[in-house]
Amino acid sequence: MTQTVHVPLGDRAYDVVIGQGLLAGAAELIAPLLHRPRVAIVTDETVAAAHLPALQAALAEGGIASTALRLPPGEATKAWPQFSRTVEWLLEHKVERRDIVIALGGGVIGDLVGFAAAVLRRGVRFVQIPTSLLAQVDSSVGGKTGINAPQGKNLIGSFHQPSLVLADIDVLDTLTPRDFLAGYGEVVKYGLLGDAEFFAWLENNGPQLAAGKADLRAYAVRRSVEMKAEIVVRDETEQGDRALLNLGHTFCHALEAATGYSDRLLHGEGVAIGCALAFELSSRLGLCSQEEPSRVRAHLKAMGMKTDLADIPGNLPDAAGLLDLMGQDKKVIDGTLRFILAHGIGAAFVTSDVPRDKVLAVLAEGLAAR
Ligand code: GLY
């Protein structure tokens, strides 16, 4: 069964369609957006091998011609060289302003292609077909697009909303367990930040969902997208509330920088550890009881996920070094670090009022357990 979450952003409104068999049904879903029956698809080599033939065949069957660019897989693609290659390829293929570009892939492809669409001829429309759990529940929705700079992640980009998102639950079957669980870190984040009932549902259903139950996966994606859509509609360009979506991310970004954005720590793994640290810090600050961080960590552990600093292989900087890396976060305003803390599960809020020594203590304790 297919479910639709509408993102009501006025003239930039769009649907996120969630369900099984959406690649096979792509022509019917995309056709209403087209002025002429052709699309340009940008993907990566790994996703292309798994899903591009099925997508192109489905489009052809629906009378839509397509051409595809396959970029190298991996985070290094999300930078100027592959970005300019993509923009020039789209121009060579005479993609016009009223055409549609399809981003078929995970977060790297979605962010890069969205940004290419944002600047091509001053803006063409694009469709996200996210193929990772992380992209389905987070990066494909909400219009953040961009690439990395040598100075940091996602520092070059723009807000450019997609015209449609197709989250095909079936494609999640091709993910490795590690990639799936990394995406699950973002799913847990939604329960923790604003929906205690959803977190309890995840505690009960997470293991079966990870084992492959499609209806549970579809519900988790839908609830995550609903929550993201609500927040994005309130604060599209992150002037306030949208920062809630960054629960766990201030810690995560420091840990990703400390591990060189390498295989040592995937983004979603860093988010999960970051959420556990944010709850620990909240409890130390007397904002919630000690049971709350324990419950968060218990669920992550039950799912077989990285939960603590001790779960990150290799060396890490000391607590002061990690705090320094947190200072590079995009949430820094006028030199003050903003944290997403919580009064309890499902009750997160944004604050700048966090004593440095308390953050250092939480980090030092986590590092001492390594
Ligand atoms: N990934 C956080 C956001 O879209 O705001």
Short mmCIF file of C-alpha atoms and ligand atoms in Angstrom, two decimals:
data_model
loop_
_atom_site.label_atom_id
_atom_site.label_comp_id
_atom_site.label_asym_id
_atom_site.label_seq_id
_atom_site.Cartn_x
_atom_site.Cartn_y
_atom_site.Cartn_z
CA MET A 1 0.00 0.00 0.00
CA THR A 2 1.18 3.51 -0.82
CA GLN A 3 1.05 6.40 1.67
CA THR A 4 1.52 10.07 0.90
CA VAL A 5 2.81 12.84 3.13
CA HIS A 6 2.10 16.28 1.73
CA VAL A 7 4.61 19.04 2.44
CA PRO A 8 2.49 22.21 2.29
CA LEU A 9 4.96 24.91 1.33
CA GLY A 10 2.74 27.10 -0.86
CA ASP A 11 4.02 27.24 -4.42
CA ARG A 12 6.84 24.90 -3.39
CA ALA A 13 4.49 22.22 -1.97
CA TYR A 14 5.10 18.60 -2.86
CA ASP A 15 4.24 15.03 -1.97
CA VAL A 16 6.44 12.37 -0.42
CA VAL A 17 5.09 9.03 -1.62
CA ILE A 18 6.08 6.05 0.53
CA GLY A 19 5.49 2.41 -0.32
CA GLN A 20 6.59 -0.69 -2.15
CA GLY A 21 7.08 -0.99 -5.92
CA LEU A 22 7.45 2.75 -6.50
CA LEU A 23 10.40 2.37 -8.90
CA ALA A 24 8.21 0.18 -11.10
CA GLY A 25 5.43 2.77 -10.90
CA ALA A 26 7.70 5.79 -11.36
CA ALA A 27 6.40 6.78 -14.83
CA GLU A 28 2.85 7.24 -13.61
CA LEU A 29 3.96 9.23 -10.57
CA ILE A 30 6.39 11.49 -12.45
CA ALA A 31 4.41 12.01 -15.69
CA PRO A 32 2.10 14.72 -14.23
CA LEU A 33 5.18 16.89 -13.58
CA LEU A 34 6.52 16.70 -17.14
CA HIS A 35 6.07 19.17 -19.98
CA ARG A 36 7.81 16.79 -22.37
CA PRO A 37 8.36 13.03 -21.93
CA ARG A 38 12.04 12.98 -20.99
CA VAL A 39 14.07 13.14 -17.78
CA ALA A 40 17.74 13.24 -16.81
CA ILE A 41 18.76 10.88 -14.00
CA VAL A 42 21.85 11.39 -11.84
CA THR A 43 22.91 8.49 -9.65
CA ASP A 44 26.07 6.76 -8.44
CA GLU A 45 27.69 3.61 -9.82
CA THR A 46 26.61 1.39 -6.90
CA VAL A 47 22.97 2.50 -6.94
CA ALA A 48 22.96 2.37 -10.74
CA ALA A 49 23.99 -1.30 -10.67
CA ALA A 50 21.16 -2.13 -8.25
CA HIS A 51 18.28 0.08 -9.41
CA LEU A 52 18.89 2.12 -12.58
CA PRO A 53 17.83 -0.54 -15.14
CA ALA A 54 14.53 -1.07 -13.31
CA LEU A 55 13.85 2.68 -13.14
CA GLN A 56 14.75 3.32 -16.77
CA ALA A 57 12.67 0.34 -17.94
CA ALA A 58 9.67 1.55 -15.94
CA LEU A 59 10.01 5.07 -17.34
CA ALA A 60 10.37 3.75 -20.91
CA GLU A 61 7.29 1.60 -20.48
CA GLY A 62 5.40 4.75 -19.49
CA GLY A 63 6.68 6.56 -22.59
CA ILE A 64 9.32 8.65 -20.76
CA ALA A 65 12.81 8.75 -22.31
CA SER A 66 15.72 8.97 -19.89
CA THR A 67 19.43 9.47 -19.90
CA ALA A 68 21.66 8.82 -16.89
CA LEU A 69 24.90 10.07 -15.35
CA ARG A 70 26.68 7.67 -12.98
CA LEU A 71 28.94 9.40 -10.44
CA PRO A 72 31.48 7.62 -8.22
CA PRO A 73 29.94 6.45 -4.93
CA GLY A 74 31.01 8.01 -1.61
CA GLU A 75 31.19 11.28 0.29
CA ALA A 76 34.14 12.56 -1.83
CA THR A 77 31.70 12.94 -4.74
CA LYS A 78 29.92 15.73 -2.85
CA ALA A 79 32.41 18.43 -3.87
CA TRP A 80 33.11 20.92 -6.67
CA PRO A 81 34.62 18.50 -9.27
CA GLN A 82 31.63 16.11 -9.50
CA PHE A 83 29.24 19.02 -8.98
CA SER A 84 30.55 20.94 -12.00
CA ARG A 85 30.65 17.69 -13.98
CA THR A 86 26.96 17.16 -13.16
CA VAL A 87 25.90 20.70 -14.05
CA GLU A 88 27.81 20.55 -17.35
CA TRP A 89 26.39 17.10 -18.15
CA LEU A 90 22.86 18.43 -17.58
CA LEU A 91 23.59 21.36 -19.89
CA GLU A 92 25.14 19.07 -22.54
CA HIS A 93 21.96 17.01 -22.40
CA LYS A 94 19.98 20.18 -22.95
CA VAL A 95 17.97 19.96 -19.76
CA GLU A 96 15.65 22.93 -19.87
CA ARG A 97 14.06 24.95 -17.12
CA ARG A 98 10.73 23.12 -17.37
CA ASP A 99 12.34 19.67 -17.35
CA ILE A 100 12.78 17.36 -14.39
CA VAL A 101 16.07 16.02 -13.05
CA ILE A 102 15.91 12.82 -11.00
CA ALA A 103 18.26 12.23 -8.06
CA LEU A 104 18.47 8.45 -7.62
CA GLY A 105 20.59 7.56 -4.60
CA GLY A 106 21.44 8.27 -0.98
CA GLY A 107 22.18 11.54 0.76
CA VAL A 108 25.28 12.39 -1.26
CA ILE A 109 23.44 12.14 -4.58
CA GLY A 110 20.30 13.85 -3.28
CA ASP A 111 22.24 16.81 -1.87
CA LEU A 112 24.52 17.23 -4.90
CA VAL A 113 21.80 16.82 -7.53
CA GLY A 114 19.42 19.08 -5.60
CA PHE A 115 22.07 21.80 -5.57
CA ALA A 116 22.82 21.26 -9.27
CA ALA A 117 19.09 21.62 -9.97
CA ALA A 118 18.98 24.76 -7.81
CA VAL A 119 21.62 26.57 -9.87
CA LEU A 120 21.06 25.11 -13.35
CA ARG A 121 19.49 27.85 -15.48
CA ARG A 122 18.74 29.56 -12.12
CA GLY A 123 16.62 26.64 -10.99
CA VAL A 124 15.06 23.53 -12.50
CA ARG A 125 12.73 21.13 -10.75
CA PHE A 126 13.95 17.81 -9.42
CA VAL A 127 12.55 14.55 -8.05
CA GLN A 128 14.21 12.71 -5.21
CA ILE A 129 14.24 8.90 -5.33
CA PRO A 130 16.12 8.18 -2.09
CA THR A 131 17.68 4.72 -1.88
CA SER A 132 19.05 4.75 1.68
CA LEU A 133 17.00 4.82 4.87
CA LEU A 134 18.81 7.97 5.93
CA ALA A 135 17.87 9.72 2.69
CA GLN A 136 14.26 8.51 2.88
CA VAL A 137 13.67 9.83 6.39
CA ASP A 138 15.84 12.92 6.34
CA SER A 139 17.94 14.30 3.50
CA SER A 140 15.47 13.87 0.60
CA VAL A 141 12.79 15.93 2.38
CA GLY A 142 13.02 19.60 3.28
CA GLY A 143 15.06 21.12 0.48
CA LYS A 144 18.53 21.34 2.00
CA THR A 145 20.91 20.85 -0.91
CA GLY A 146 24.63 21.33 -1.21
CA ILE A 147 28.16 20.04 -1.33
CA ASN A 148 31.12 19.92 1.06
CA ALA A 149 34.00 22.42 1.15
CA PRO A 150 37.56 21.69 2.32
CA GLN A 151 36.56 23.81 5.36
CA GLY A 152 33.65 21.56 6.32
CA LYS A 153 30.57 19.55 5.40
CA ASN A 154 27.57 21.07 3.60
CA LEU A 155 29.06 24.57 3.68
CA ILE A 156 28.11 25.34 0.05
CA GLY A 157 24.47 25.00 -0.90
CA SER A 158 20.98 26.37 -1.07
CA PHE A 159 17.41 25.62 -0.09
CA HIS A 160 15.70 24.08 -3.11
CA GLN A 161 12.63 21.93 -2.50
CA PRO A 162 12.08 18.84 -4.64
CA SER A 163 8.87 18.57 -6.70
CA LEU A 164 8.24 14.99 -5.59
CA VAL A 165 9.92 12.38 -3.37
CA LEU A 166 9.46 8.66 -4.04
CA ALA A 167 10.54 6.58 -1.03
CA ASP A 168 10.41 2.98 -2.27
CA ILE A 169 10.60 0.70 0.78
CA ASP A 170 11.72 -2.24 -1.39
CA VAL A 171 15.07 -0.61 -2.21
CA LEU A 172 15.98 -0.72 1.49
CA ASP A 173 16.40 -4.50 1.08
CA THR A 174 19.63 -3.88 -0.85
CA LEU A 175 21.29 -1.95 2.02
CA THR A 176 23.94 -3.56 4.21
CA PRO A 177 22.79 -4.03 7.84
CA ARG A 178 25.31 -1.37 8.88
CA ASP A 179 23.94 1.21 6.42
CA PHE A 180 20.37 0.35 7.38
CA LEU A 181 21.09 0.82 11.09
CA ALA A 182 22.94 4.08 10.41
CA GLY A 183 19.74 5.37 8.78
CA TYR A 184 17.78 4.04 11.74
CA GLY A 185 19.78 6.46 13.92
CA GLU A 186 17.88 9.30 12.19
CA VAL A 187 14.55 7.48 12.70
CA VAL A 188 15.19 7.18 16.45
CA LYS A 189 16.07 10.89 16.44
CA TYR A 190 12.48 11.77 15.45
CA GLY A 191 10.99 9.84 18.36
CA LEU A 192 13.48 11.39 20.76
CA LEU A 193 12.97 14.94 19.58
CA GLY A 194 9.20 15.10 19.42
CA ASP A 195 7.17 11.91 19.72
CA ALA A 196 7.56 9.72 22.80
CA GLU A 197 4.86 7.35 21.50
CA PHE A 198 6.83 6.81 18.30
CA PHE A 199 9.96 6.08 20.34
CA ALA A 200 8.01 3.49 22.37
CA TRP A 201 6.74 2.02 19.05
CA LEU A 202 10.35 1.77 17.88
CA GLU A 203 11.36 0.04 21.12
CA ASN A 204 8.68 -2.58 20.40
CA ASN A 205 9.08 -2.89 16.64
CA GLY A 206 12.68 -1.87 15.88
CA PRO A 207 14.16 -5.38 15.75
CA GLN A 208 11.46 -6.69 13.37
CA LEU A 209 11.71 -3.56 11.28
CA ALA A 210 15.48 -4.05 10.96
CA ALA A 211 14.88 -7.70 10.06
CA GLY A 212 12.93 -6.56 6.99
CA LYS A 213 9.21 -6.23 7.76
CA ALA A 214 8.05 -3.90 5.01
CA ASP A 215 4.89 -2.60 6.70
CA LEU A 216 6.87 -1.62 9.81
CA ARG A 217 9.54 0.04 7.66
CA ALA A 218 6.87 1.97 5.76
CA TYR A 219 5.30 3.19 9.00
CA ALA A 220 8.68 4.29 10.42
CA VAL A 221 9.51 6.18 7.21
CA ARG A 222 6.05 7.78 7.10
CA ARG A 223 6.10 8.93 10.73
CA SER A 224 9.64 10.31 10.33
CA VAL A 225 8.70 12.18 7.15
CA GLU A 226 5.51 13.54 8.76
CA MET A 227 7.54 14.93 11.64
CA LYS A 228 10.17 16.38 9.36
CA ALA A 229 7.52 17.95 7.12
CA GLU A 230 5.80 19.58 10.12
CA ILE A 231 9.04 21.16 11.29
CA VAL A 232 10.13 22.24 7.80
CA VAL A 233 6.78 23.90 7.18
CA ARG A 234 7.17 25.85 10.45
CA ASP A 235 10.74 26.91 9.68
CA GLU A 236 11.85 26.18 6.12
CA THR A 237 15.18 28.02 6.26
CA GLU A 238 16.20 27.09 9.81
CA GLN A 239 15.74 30.38 11.60
CA GLY A 240 14.55 28.53 14.73
CA ASP A 241 12.68 25.26 15.19
CA ARG A 242 14.28 23.40 12.29
CA ALA A 243 17.42 23.14 14.41
CA LEU A 244 15.49 20.50 16.42
CA LEU A 245 16.20 18.14 13.51
CA ASN A 246 19.83 18.42 14.52
CA LEU A 247 19.33 16.56 17.81
CA GLY A 248 22.58 14.65 18.33
CA HIS A 249 24.24 16.42 15.41
CA THR A 250 26.45 18.88 17.34
CA PHE A 251 28.23 15.92 18.95
CA CYS A 252 28.00 13.93 15.71
CA HIS A 253 29.68 16.59 13.56
CA ALA A 254 32.62 16.78 15.99
CA LEU A 255 32.93 12.97 15.98
CA GLU A 256 32.76 12.83 12.18
CA ALA A 257 35.49 15.47 11.93
CA ALA A 258 37.57 13.60 14.53
CA THR A 259 37.30 10.36 12.54
CA GLY A 260 38.09 12.08 9.23
CA TYR A 261 34.59 11.49 7.75
CA SER A 262 35.75 7.90 7.28
CA ASP A 263 34.30 4.44 7.53
CA ARG A 264 35.16 4.52 11.25
CA LEU A 265 31.89 6.34 11.86
CA LEU A 266 28.93 6.69 9.49
CA HIS A 267 26.84 9.84 9.83
CA GLY A 268 23.80 8.03 11.24
CA GLU A 269 26.02 6.18 13.74
CA GLY A 270 27.33 9.54 14.90
CA VAL A 271 23.75 10.81 15.21
CA ALA A 272 22.83 7.85 17.45
CA ILE A 273 25.86 8.39 19.71
CA GLY A 274 25.17 12.13 19.64
CA CYS A 275 21.55 11.59 20.74
CA ALA A 276 22.72 9.44 23.65
CA LEU A 277 25.22 12.18 24.63
CA ALA A 278 22.58 14.92 24.29
CA PHE A 279 20.29 13.01 26.67
CA GLU A 280 23.17 12.36 29.07
CA LEU A 281 23.97 16.08 29.07
CA SER A 282 20.29 16.93 29.58
CA SER A 283 20.16 14.66 32.59
CA ARG A 284 23.39 16.16 34.03
CA LEU A 285 21.84 19.60 33.68
CA GLY A 286 18.79 18.42 35.64
CA LEU A 287 16.51 18.76 32.62
CA CYS A 288 15.41 15.13 32.66
CA SER A 289 15.84 12.08 34.88
CA GLN A 290 18.82 9.70 34.58
CA GLU A 291 16.38 7.00 33.36
CA GLU A 292 15.89 8.87 30.08
CA PRO A 293 19.50 8.59 28.76
CA SER A 294 19.57 5.00 30.03
CA ARG A 295 16.43 4.20 28.03
CA VAL A 296 17.86 5.82 24.90
CA ARG A 297 21.08 3.84 25.20
CA ALA A 298 19.21 0.60 25.97
CA HIS A 299 17.23 0.87 22.73
CA LEU A 300 20.31 1.67 20.61
CA LYS A 301 22.14 -1.26 22.18
CA ALA A 302 19.16 -3.59 21.66
CA MET A 303 19.32 -2.67 17.96
CA GLY A 304 23.04 -3.54 17.85
CA MET A 305 23.97 0.07 17.15
CA LYS A 306 26.95 2.15 18.15
CA THR A 307 25.83 3.89 21.35
CA ASP A 308 28.86 5.28 23.19
CA LEU A 309 32.17 6.97 22.40
CA ALA A 310 33.71 3.61 23.34
CA ASP A 311 32.09 2.06 20.25
CA ILE A 312 34.13 4.24 17.87
CA PRO A 313 37.30 2.41 16.77
CA GLY A 314 40.68 4.16 16.82
CA ASN A 315 41.92 7.27 18.57
CA LEU A 316 39.79 10.29 19.39
CA PRO A 317 40.85 13.76 20.59
CA ASP A 318 40.44 14.51 24.30
CA ALA A 319 37.27 16.20 25.62
CA ALA A 320 38.64 19.73 25.01
CA GLY A 321 39.61 18.73 21.45
CA LEU A 322 36.12 17.39 20.77
CA LEU A 323 34.53 20.53 22.21
CA ASP A 324 36.74 22.60 19.95
CA LEU A 325 35.52 20.60 16.92
CA MET A 326 31.94 21.22 18.06
CA GLY A 327 32.71 24.94 17.70
CA GLN A 328 32.88 24.47 13.91
CA ASP A 329 29.22 23.46 13.86
CA LYS A 330 26.86 25.44 11.60
CA LYS A 331 24.61 26.00 14.61
CA VAL A 332 27.17 28.36 16.11
CA ILE A 333 25.68 31.88 16.18
CA ASP A 334 27.83 34.87 17.15
CA GLY A 335 30.40 32.41 18.47
CA THR A 336 27.91 30.69 20.83
CA LEU A 337 27.26 27.00 20.42
CA ARG A 338 23.61 25.95 20.33
CA PHE A 339 22.63 22.56 21.68
CA ILE A 340 19.50 20.51 21.21
CA LEU A 341 18.67 19.19 24.66
CA ALA A 342 15.57 17.49 26.06
CA HIS A 343 13.19 17.67 29.00
CA GLY A 344 12.55 13.99 28.29
CA ILE A 345 11.99 11.56 25.44
CA GLY A 346 9.92 13.39 22.82
CA ALA A 347 10.55 16.83 24.33
CA ALA A 348 13.63 18.41 22.74
CA PHE A 349 14.39 22.12 22.62
CA VAL A 350 17.12 24.42 21.34
CA THR A 351 19.35 26.29 23.80
CA SER A 352 22.61 28.21 23.98
CA ASP A 353 22.63 28.10 27.74
CA VAL A 354 24.95 25.15 28.36
CA PRO A 355 27.90 25.42 30.74
CA ARG A 356 31.13 24.37 29.02
CA ASP A 357 32.32 22.34 32.02
CA LYS A 358 29.21 20.14 31.92
CA VAL A 359 29.78 19.33 28.23
CA LEU A 360 33.44 18.61 28.94
CA ALA A 361 32.48 16.32 31.83
CA VAL A 362 30.07 14.26 29.69
CA LEU A 363 32.68 13.92 26.94
CA ALA A 364 35.51 13.10 29.37
CA GLU A 365 33.42 10.40 31.01
CA GLY A 366 32.55 8.86 27.64
CA LEU A 367 36.20 8.92 26.59
CA ALA A 368 37.35 7.40 29.89
CA ALA A 369 35.13 4.36 29.25
CA ARG A 370 37.08 3.59 26.02
N1 GLY B 1 18.86 17.26 8.23
C1 GLY B 1 18.39 18.34 8.97
C2 GLY B 1 17.50 19.25 8.20
O1 GLY B 1 17.08 18.92 7.11
O2 GLY B 1 17.21 20.33 8.66
#
